mmCIF file of C-alpha atoms in Angstrom:
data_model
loop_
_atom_site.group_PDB
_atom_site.id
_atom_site.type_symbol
_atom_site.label_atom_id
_atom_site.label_comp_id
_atom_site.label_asym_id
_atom_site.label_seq_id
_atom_site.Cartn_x
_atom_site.Cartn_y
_atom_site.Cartn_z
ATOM 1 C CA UNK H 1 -20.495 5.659 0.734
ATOM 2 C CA UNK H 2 -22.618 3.218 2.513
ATOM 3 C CA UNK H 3 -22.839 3.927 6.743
ATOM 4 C CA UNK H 4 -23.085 1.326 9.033
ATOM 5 C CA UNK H 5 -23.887 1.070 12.134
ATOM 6 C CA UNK H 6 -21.947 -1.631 15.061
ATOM 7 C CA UNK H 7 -23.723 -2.164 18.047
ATOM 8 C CA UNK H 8 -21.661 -4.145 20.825
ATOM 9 C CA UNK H 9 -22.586 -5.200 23.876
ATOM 10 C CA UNK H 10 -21.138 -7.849 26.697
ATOM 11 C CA UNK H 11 -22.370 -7.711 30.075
ATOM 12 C CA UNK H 12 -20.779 -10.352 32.907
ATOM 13 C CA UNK H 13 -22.856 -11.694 35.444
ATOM 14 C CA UNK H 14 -21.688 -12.675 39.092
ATOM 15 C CA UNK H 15 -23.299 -14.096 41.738
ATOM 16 C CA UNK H 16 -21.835 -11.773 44.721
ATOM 17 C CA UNK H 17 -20.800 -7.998 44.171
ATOM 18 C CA UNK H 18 -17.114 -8.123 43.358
ATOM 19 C CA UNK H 19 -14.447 -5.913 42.580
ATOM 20 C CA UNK H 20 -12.845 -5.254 39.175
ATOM 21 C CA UNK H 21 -9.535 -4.995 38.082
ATOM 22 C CA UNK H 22 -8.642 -3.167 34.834
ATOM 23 C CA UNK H 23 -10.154 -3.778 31.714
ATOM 24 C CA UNK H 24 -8.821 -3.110 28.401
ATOM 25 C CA UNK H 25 -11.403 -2.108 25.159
ATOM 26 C CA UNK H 26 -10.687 -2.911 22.180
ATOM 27 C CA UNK H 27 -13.988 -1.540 19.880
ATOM 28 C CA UNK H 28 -13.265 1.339 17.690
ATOM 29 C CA UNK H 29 -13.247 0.996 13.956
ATOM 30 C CA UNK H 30 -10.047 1.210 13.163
ATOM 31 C CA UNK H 31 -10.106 4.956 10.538
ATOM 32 C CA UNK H 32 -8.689 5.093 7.139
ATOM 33 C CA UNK H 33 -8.784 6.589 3.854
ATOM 34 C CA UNK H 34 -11.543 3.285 3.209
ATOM 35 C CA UNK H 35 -13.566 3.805 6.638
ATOM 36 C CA UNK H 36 -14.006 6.366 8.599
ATOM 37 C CA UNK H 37 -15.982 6.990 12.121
ATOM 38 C CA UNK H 38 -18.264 9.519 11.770
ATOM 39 C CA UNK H 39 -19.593 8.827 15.667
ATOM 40 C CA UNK H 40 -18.859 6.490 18.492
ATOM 41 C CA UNK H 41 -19.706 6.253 22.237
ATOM 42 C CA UNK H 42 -19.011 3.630 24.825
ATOM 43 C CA UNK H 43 -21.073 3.304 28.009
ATOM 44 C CA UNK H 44 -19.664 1.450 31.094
ATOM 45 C CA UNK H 45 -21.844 0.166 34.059
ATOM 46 C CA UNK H 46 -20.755 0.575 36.596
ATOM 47 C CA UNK H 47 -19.109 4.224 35.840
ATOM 48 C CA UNK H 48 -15.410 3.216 36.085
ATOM 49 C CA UNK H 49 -13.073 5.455 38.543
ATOM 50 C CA UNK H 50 -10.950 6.288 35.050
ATOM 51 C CA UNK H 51 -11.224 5.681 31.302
ATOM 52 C CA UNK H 52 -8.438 6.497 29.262
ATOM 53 C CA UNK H 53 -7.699 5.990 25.669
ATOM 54 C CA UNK H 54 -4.245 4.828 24.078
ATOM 55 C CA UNK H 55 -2.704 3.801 20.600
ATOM 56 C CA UNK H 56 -1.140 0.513 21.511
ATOM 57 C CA UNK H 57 2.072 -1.080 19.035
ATOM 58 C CA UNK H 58 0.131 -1.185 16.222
ATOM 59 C CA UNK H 59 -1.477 1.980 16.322
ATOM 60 C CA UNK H 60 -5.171 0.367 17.483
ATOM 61 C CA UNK H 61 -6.950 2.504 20.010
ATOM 62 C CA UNK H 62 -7.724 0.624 22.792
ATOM 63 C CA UNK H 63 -9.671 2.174 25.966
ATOM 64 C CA UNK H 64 -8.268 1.071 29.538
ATOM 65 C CA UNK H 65 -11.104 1.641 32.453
ATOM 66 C CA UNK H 66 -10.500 1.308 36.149
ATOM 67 C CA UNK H 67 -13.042 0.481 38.661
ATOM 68 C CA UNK H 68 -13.589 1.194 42.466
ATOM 69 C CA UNK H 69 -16.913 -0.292 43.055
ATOM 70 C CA UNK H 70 -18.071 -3.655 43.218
ATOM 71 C CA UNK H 71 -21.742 -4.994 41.385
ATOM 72 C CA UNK H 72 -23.057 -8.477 40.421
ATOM 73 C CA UNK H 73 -23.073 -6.600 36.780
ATOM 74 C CA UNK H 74 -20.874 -5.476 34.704
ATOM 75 C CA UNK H 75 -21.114 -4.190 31.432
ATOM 76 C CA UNK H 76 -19.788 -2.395 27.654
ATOM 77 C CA UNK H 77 -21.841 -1.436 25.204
ATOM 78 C CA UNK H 78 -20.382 0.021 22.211
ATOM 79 C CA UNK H 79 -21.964 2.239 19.739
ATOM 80 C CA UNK H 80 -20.177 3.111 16.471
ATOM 81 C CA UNK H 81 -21.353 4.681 13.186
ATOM 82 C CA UNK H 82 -18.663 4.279 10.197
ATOM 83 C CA UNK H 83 -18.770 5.601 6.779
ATOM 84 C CA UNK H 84 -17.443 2.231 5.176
ATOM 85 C CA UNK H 85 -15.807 2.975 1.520
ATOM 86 C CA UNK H 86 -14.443 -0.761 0.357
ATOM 87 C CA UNK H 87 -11.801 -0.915 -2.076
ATOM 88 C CA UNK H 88 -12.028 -3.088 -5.490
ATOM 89 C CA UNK H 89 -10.573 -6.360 -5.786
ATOM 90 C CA UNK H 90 -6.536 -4.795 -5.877
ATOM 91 C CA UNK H 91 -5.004 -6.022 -9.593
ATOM 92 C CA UNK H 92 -1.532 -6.371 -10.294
ATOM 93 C CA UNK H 93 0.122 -6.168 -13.492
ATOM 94 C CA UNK H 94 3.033 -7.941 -14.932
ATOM 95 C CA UNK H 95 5.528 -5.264 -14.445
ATOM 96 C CA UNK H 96 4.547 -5.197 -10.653
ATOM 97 C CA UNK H 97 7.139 -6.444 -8.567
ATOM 98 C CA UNK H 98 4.701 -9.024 -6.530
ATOM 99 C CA UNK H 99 2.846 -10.195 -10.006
ATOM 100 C CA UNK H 100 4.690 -13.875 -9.763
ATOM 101 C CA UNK H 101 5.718 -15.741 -6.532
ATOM 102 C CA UNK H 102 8.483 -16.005 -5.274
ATOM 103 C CA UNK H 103 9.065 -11.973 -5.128
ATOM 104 C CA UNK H 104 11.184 -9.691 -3.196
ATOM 105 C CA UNK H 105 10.353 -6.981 -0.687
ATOM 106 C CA UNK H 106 12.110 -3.949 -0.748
ATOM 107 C CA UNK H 107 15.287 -3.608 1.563
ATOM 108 C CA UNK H 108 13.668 -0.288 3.034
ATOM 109 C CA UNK H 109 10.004 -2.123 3.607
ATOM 110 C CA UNK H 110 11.616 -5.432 5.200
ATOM 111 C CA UNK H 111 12.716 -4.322 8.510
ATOM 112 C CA UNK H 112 9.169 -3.328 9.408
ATOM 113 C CA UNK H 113 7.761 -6.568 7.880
ATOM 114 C CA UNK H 114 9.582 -9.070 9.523
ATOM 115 C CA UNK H 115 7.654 -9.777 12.336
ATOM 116 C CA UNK H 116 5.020 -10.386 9.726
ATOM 117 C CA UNK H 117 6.686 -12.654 7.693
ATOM 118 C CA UNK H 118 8.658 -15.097 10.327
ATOM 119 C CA UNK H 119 6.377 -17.559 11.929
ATOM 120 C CA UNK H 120 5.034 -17.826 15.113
ATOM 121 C CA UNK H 121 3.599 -21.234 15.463
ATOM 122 C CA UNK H 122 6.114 -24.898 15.333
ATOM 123 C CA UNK H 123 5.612 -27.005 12.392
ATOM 124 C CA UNK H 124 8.034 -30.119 13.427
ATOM 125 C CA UNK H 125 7.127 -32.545 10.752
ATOM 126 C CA UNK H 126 6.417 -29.959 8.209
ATOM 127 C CA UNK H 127 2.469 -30.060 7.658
ATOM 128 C CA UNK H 128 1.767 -26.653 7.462
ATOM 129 C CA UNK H 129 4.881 -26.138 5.324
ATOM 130 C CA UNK H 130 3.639 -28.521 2.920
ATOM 131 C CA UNK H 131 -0.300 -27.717 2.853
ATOM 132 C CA UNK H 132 0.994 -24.365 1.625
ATOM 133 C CA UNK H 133 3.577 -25.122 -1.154
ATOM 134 C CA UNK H 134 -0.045 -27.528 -2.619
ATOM 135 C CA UNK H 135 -0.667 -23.818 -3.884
ATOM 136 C CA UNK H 136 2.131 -23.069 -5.731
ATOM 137 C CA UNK H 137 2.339 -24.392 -9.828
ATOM 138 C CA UNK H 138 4.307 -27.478 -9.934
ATOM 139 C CA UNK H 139 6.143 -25.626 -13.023
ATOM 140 C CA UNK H 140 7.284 -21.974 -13.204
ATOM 141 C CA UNK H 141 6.364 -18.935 -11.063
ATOM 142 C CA UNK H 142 2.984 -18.825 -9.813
ATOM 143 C CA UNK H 143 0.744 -15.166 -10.134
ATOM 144 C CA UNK H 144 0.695 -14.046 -6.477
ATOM 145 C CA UNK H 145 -3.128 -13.651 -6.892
ATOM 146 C CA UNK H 146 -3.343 -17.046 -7.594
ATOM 147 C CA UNK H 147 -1.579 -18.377 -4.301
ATOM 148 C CA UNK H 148 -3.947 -16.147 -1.823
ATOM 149 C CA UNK H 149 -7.391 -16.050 -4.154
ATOM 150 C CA UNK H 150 -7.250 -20.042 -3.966
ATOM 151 C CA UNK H 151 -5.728 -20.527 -0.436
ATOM 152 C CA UNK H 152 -8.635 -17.978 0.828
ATOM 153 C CA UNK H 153 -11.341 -20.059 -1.411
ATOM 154 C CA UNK H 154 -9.650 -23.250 -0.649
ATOM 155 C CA UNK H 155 -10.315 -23.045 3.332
ATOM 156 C CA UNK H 156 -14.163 -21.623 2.924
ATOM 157 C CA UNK H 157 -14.446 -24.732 0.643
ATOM 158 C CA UNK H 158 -12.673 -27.301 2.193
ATOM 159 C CA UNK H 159 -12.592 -26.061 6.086
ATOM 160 C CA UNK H 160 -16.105 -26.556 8.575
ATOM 161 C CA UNK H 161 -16.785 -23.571 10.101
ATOM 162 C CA UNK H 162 -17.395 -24.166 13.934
ATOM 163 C CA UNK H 163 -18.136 -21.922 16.759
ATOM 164 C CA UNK H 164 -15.761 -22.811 19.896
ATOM 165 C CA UNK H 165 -16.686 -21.708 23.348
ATOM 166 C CA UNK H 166 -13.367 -21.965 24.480
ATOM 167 C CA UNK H 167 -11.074 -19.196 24.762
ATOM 168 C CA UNK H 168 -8.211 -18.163 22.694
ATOM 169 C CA UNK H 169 -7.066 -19.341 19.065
ATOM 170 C CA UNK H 170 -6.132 -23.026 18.466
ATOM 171 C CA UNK H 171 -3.060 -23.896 16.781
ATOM 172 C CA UNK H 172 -3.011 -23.591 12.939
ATOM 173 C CA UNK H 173 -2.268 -27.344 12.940
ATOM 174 C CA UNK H 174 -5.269 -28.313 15.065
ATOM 175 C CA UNK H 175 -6.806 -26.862 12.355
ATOM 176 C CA UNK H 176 -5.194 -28.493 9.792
ATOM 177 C CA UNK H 177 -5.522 -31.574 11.128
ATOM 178 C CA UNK H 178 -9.344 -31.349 11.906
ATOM 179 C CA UNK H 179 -10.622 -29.595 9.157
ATOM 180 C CA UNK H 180 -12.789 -27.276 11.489
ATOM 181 C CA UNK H 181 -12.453 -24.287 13.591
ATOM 182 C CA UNK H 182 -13.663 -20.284 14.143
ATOM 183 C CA UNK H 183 -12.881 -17.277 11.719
ATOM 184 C CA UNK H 184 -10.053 -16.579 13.737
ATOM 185 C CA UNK H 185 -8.599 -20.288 13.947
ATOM 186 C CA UNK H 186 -8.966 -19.836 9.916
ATOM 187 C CA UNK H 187 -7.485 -16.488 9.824
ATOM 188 C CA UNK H 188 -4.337 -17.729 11.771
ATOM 189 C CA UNK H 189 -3.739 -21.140 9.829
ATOM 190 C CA UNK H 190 -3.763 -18.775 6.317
ATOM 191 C CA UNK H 191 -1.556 -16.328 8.237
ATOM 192 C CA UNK H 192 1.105 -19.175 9.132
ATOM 193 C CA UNK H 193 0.754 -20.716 6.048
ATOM 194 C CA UNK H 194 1.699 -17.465 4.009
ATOM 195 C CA UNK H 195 4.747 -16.378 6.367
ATOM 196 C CA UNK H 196 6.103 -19.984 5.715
ATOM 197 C CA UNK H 197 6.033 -19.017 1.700
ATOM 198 C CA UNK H 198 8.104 -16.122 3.218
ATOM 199 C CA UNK H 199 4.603 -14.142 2.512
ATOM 200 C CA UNK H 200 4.027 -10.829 5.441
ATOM 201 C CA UNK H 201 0.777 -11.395 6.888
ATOM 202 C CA UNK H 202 -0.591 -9.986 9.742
ATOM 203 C CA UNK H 203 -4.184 -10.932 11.833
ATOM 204 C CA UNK H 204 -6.953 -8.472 11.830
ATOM 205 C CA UNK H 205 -10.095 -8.581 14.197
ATOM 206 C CA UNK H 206 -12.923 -6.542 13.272
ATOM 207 C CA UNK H 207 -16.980 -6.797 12.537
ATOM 208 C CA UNK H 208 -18.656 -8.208 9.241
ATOM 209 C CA UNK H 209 -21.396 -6.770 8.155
ATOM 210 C CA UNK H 210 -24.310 -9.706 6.920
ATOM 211 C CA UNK H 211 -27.085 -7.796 4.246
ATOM 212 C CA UNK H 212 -30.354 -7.795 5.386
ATOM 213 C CA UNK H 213 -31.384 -10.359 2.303
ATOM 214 C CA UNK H 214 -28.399 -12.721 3.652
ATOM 215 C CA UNK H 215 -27.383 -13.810 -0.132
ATOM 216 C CA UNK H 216 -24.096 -13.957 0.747
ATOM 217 C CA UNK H 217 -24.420 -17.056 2.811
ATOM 218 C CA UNK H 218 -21.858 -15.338 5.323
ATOM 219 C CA UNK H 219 -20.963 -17.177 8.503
ATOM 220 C CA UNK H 220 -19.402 -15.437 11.788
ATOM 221 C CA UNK H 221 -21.917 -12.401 12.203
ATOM 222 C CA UNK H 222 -23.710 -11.709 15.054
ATOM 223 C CA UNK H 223 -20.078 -12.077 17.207
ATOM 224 C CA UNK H 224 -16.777 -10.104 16.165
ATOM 225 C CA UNK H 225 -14.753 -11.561 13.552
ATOM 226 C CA UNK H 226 -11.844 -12.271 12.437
ATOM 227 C CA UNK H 227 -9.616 -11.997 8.924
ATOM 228 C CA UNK H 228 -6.281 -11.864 7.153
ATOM 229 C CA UNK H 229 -3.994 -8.720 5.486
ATOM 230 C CA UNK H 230 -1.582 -9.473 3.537
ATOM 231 C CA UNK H 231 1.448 -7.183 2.441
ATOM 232 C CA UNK H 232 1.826 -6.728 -1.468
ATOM 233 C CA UNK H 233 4.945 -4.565 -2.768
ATOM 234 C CA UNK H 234 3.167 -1.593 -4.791
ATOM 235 C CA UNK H 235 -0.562 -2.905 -3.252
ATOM 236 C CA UNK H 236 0.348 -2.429 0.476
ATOM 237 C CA UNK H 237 -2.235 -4.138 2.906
ATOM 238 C CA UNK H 238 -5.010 -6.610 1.121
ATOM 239 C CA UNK H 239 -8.134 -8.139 3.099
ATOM 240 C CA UNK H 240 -8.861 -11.666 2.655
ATOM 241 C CA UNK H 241 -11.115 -13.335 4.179
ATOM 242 C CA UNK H 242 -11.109 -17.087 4.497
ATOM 243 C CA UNK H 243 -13.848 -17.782 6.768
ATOM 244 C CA UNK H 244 -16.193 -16.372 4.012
ATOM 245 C CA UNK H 245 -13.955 -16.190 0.764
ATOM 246 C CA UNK H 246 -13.938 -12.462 0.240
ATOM 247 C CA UNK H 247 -11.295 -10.767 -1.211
ATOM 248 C CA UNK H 248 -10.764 -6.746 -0.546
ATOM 249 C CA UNK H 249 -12.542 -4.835 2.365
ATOM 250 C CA UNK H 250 -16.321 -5.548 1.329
ATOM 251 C CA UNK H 251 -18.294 -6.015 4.327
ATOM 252 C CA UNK H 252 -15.792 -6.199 6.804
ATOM 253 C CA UNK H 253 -15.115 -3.426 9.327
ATOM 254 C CA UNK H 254 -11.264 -2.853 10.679
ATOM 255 C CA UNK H 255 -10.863 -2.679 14.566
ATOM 256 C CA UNK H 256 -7.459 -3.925 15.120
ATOM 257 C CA UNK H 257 -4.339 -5.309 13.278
ATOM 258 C CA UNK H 258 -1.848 -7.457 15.093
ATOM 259 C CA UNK H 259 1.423 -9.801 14.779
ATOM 260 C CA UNK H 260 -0.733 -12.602 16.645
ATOM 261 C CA UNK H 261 -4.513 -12.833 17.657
ATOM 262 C CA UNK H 262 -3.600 -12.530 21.080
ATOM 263 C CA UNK H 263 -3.175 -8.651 20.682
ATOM 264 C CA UNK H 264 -6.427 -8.224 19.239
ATOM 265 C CA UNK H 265 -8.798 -9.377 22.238
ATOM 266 C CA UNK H 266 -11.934 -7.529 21.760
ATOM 267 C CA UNK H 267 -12.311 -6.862 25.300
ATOM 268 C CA UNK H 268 -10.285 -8.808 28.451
ATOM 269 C CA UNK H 269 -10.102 -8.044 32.395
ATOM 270 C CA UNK H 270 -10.271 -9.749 35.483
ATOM 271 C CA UNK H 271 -12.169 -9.393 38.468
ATOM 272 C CA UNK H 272 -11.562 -10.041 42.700
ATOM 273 C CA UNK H 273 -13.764 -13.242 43.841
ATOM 274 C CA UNK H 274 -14.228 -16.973 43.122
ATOM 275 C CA UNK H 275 -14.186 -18.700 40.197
ATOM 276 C CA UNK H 276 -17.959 -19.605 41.423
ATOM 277 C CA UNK H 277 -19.021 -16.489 41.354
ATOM 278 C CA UNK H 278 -18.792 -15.839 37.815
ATOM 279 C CA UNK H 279 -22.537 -16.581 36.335
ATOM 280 C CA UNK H 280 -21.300 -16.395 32.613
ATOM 281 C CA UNK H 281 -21.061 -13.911 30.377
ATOM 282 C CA UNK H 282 -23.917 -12.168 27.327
ATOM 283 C CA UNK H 283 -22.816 -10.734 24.275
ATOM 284 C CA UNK H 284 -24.448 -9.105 21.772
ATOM 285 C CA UNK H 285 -23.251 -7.835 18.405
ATOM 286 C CA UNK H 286 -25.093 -5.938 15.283
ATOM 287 C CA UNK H 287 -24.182 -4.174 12.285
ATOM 288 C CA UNK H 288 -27.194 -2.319 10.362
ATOM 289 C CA UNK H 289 -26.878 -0.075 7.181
ATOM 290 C CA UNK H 290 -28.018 3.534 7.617
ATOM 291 C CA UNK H 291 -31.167 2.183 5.111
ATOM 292 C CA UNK H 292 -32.063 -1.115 7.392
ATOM 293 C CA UNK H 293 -34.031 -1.824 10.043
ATOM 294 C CA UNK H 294 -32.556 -2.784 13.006
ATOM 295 C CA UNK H 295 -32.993 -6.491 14.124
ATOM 296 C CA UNK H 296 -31.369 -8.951 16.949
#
């Protein structure tokens, strides 16, 4: 099993020593039976007052610090070794109750996926309704596969990949409309898209790991990133990626799952001061292979 390596850091900058309020941490590989963390350590400067670790809704472990100092500096760096196991492509068979949309999921399963499959974002005149019914066959059922294999290929090939300084995830149809955005504006327009087809799909934040040879042609390392699970009956949770057009867990390391990408903030506080005292903010983000050099 190949181990990788995450390296995260974000220092702010501030003009004046101020004082912090609590901040909440959202770094830790997420563990499964397809990743597991073998070691992880997170070093805060200045020392908070208290660090304490919780599961939050959707089981995501998420570190809350407290501070009662004040510094011009702040900082998080994360350290986190994983071994990463990524499943094959998942294959369904005819006799598998997802194999053709439109299927059915289980009475007992439903109640927990709802919030997965209603959506969160308007649609008033029906764009986003209708972008996503352009992948169903015009006649008969359509093979499940098909709908979220071309919908993930369809926005790497047909979508610009921009980075946006501003915070927060536009709305799916500013990205429909504009034919741009970030991996997580990408993983939220496939998310609405799917729940509309009446499809449970939930937003995943995480790190993707670019090969030292970069023949993959990824975009979105270097900063955390973003990506899409879907739930299949008798596959359970499926990766797909969008922003880069992989399907299954390859290169892509789990930190959090969540109903909307505003649960899934890598890392959000606030501090006591001006808004001119905030200098600006330095992040810096690498995943290495146990065999690789290490390189900014």
């Amino acid at each position: 099993m190949p181990l990788l390596t995450i390296h995260h850091k974000t220092e702010y900058h501030y003009s004046h020593p101020v004082a912090f309020g609590e901040h909440r941490i959202m770094l830790r590989p997420r563990d499964g039976h397809d990743l597991r963390v073998l070691k992880g350590q997170l070093d805060i400067s200045p020392p908070p007052m208290s660090l304490r670790w919780i599961h939050d809704v959707f089981g995501n472990s998420v570190a809350i610090a407290t501070f009662d100092e004040r510094a011009t500096t702040l900082s998080f760096n994360s350290v986190a070794t994983v071994e990463h196991a990524p499943t094959d492509e998942f294959a369904l068979t005819p006799d598998d109750a997802a194999y053709f949309y439109p299927f059915r999921y289980d009475d007992d399963e439903f109640p927990d996926l709802v919030q997965f499959v209603r959506p969160q974002y308007g649609d008033p005149h029906g764009e986003l309704s209708t972008w996503a019914r352009g992948f169903l066959d015009v006649e008969g059922p359509t093979p499940t596969f098909k709908i979220l294999s071309e919908m993930t290929h369809g926005i790497r090939a047909n979508f610009s990949y921009r980075k946006r300084h501003e915070r927060g995830t536009q709305h799916p149809l500013d990205t429909l409309q504009t034919g741009s955005g970030t991996c997580r504006d990408f993983a939220l327009l496939m998310i609405e898209a799917l729940r509309r087809l009446g499809i449970a799909a939930r937003f995943v934040s995480g790190y993707l790991f670019v090969h030292g040879d970069r023949e993959h042609g990824y975009v979105g390392g270097g900063s955390t990133h973003a990506w899409v699970q879907v739930y299949l009956p008798s596959a359970g949770w499926i990766e797909f990626d969008p922003t880069n057009g992989i399907v299954g867990s390859r290169d892509l390391v789990r930190v959090a799952v969540a109903r909307d990408p505003c649960q899934a903030i890598p890392l959000h506080g606030s501090y006591l001061g001006g808004a001119d005292e905030f200098i600006g903010m330095d992040v810096t983000i690498r995943v290495v292979s146990a065999g690789e050099p290490e390189r900014e």
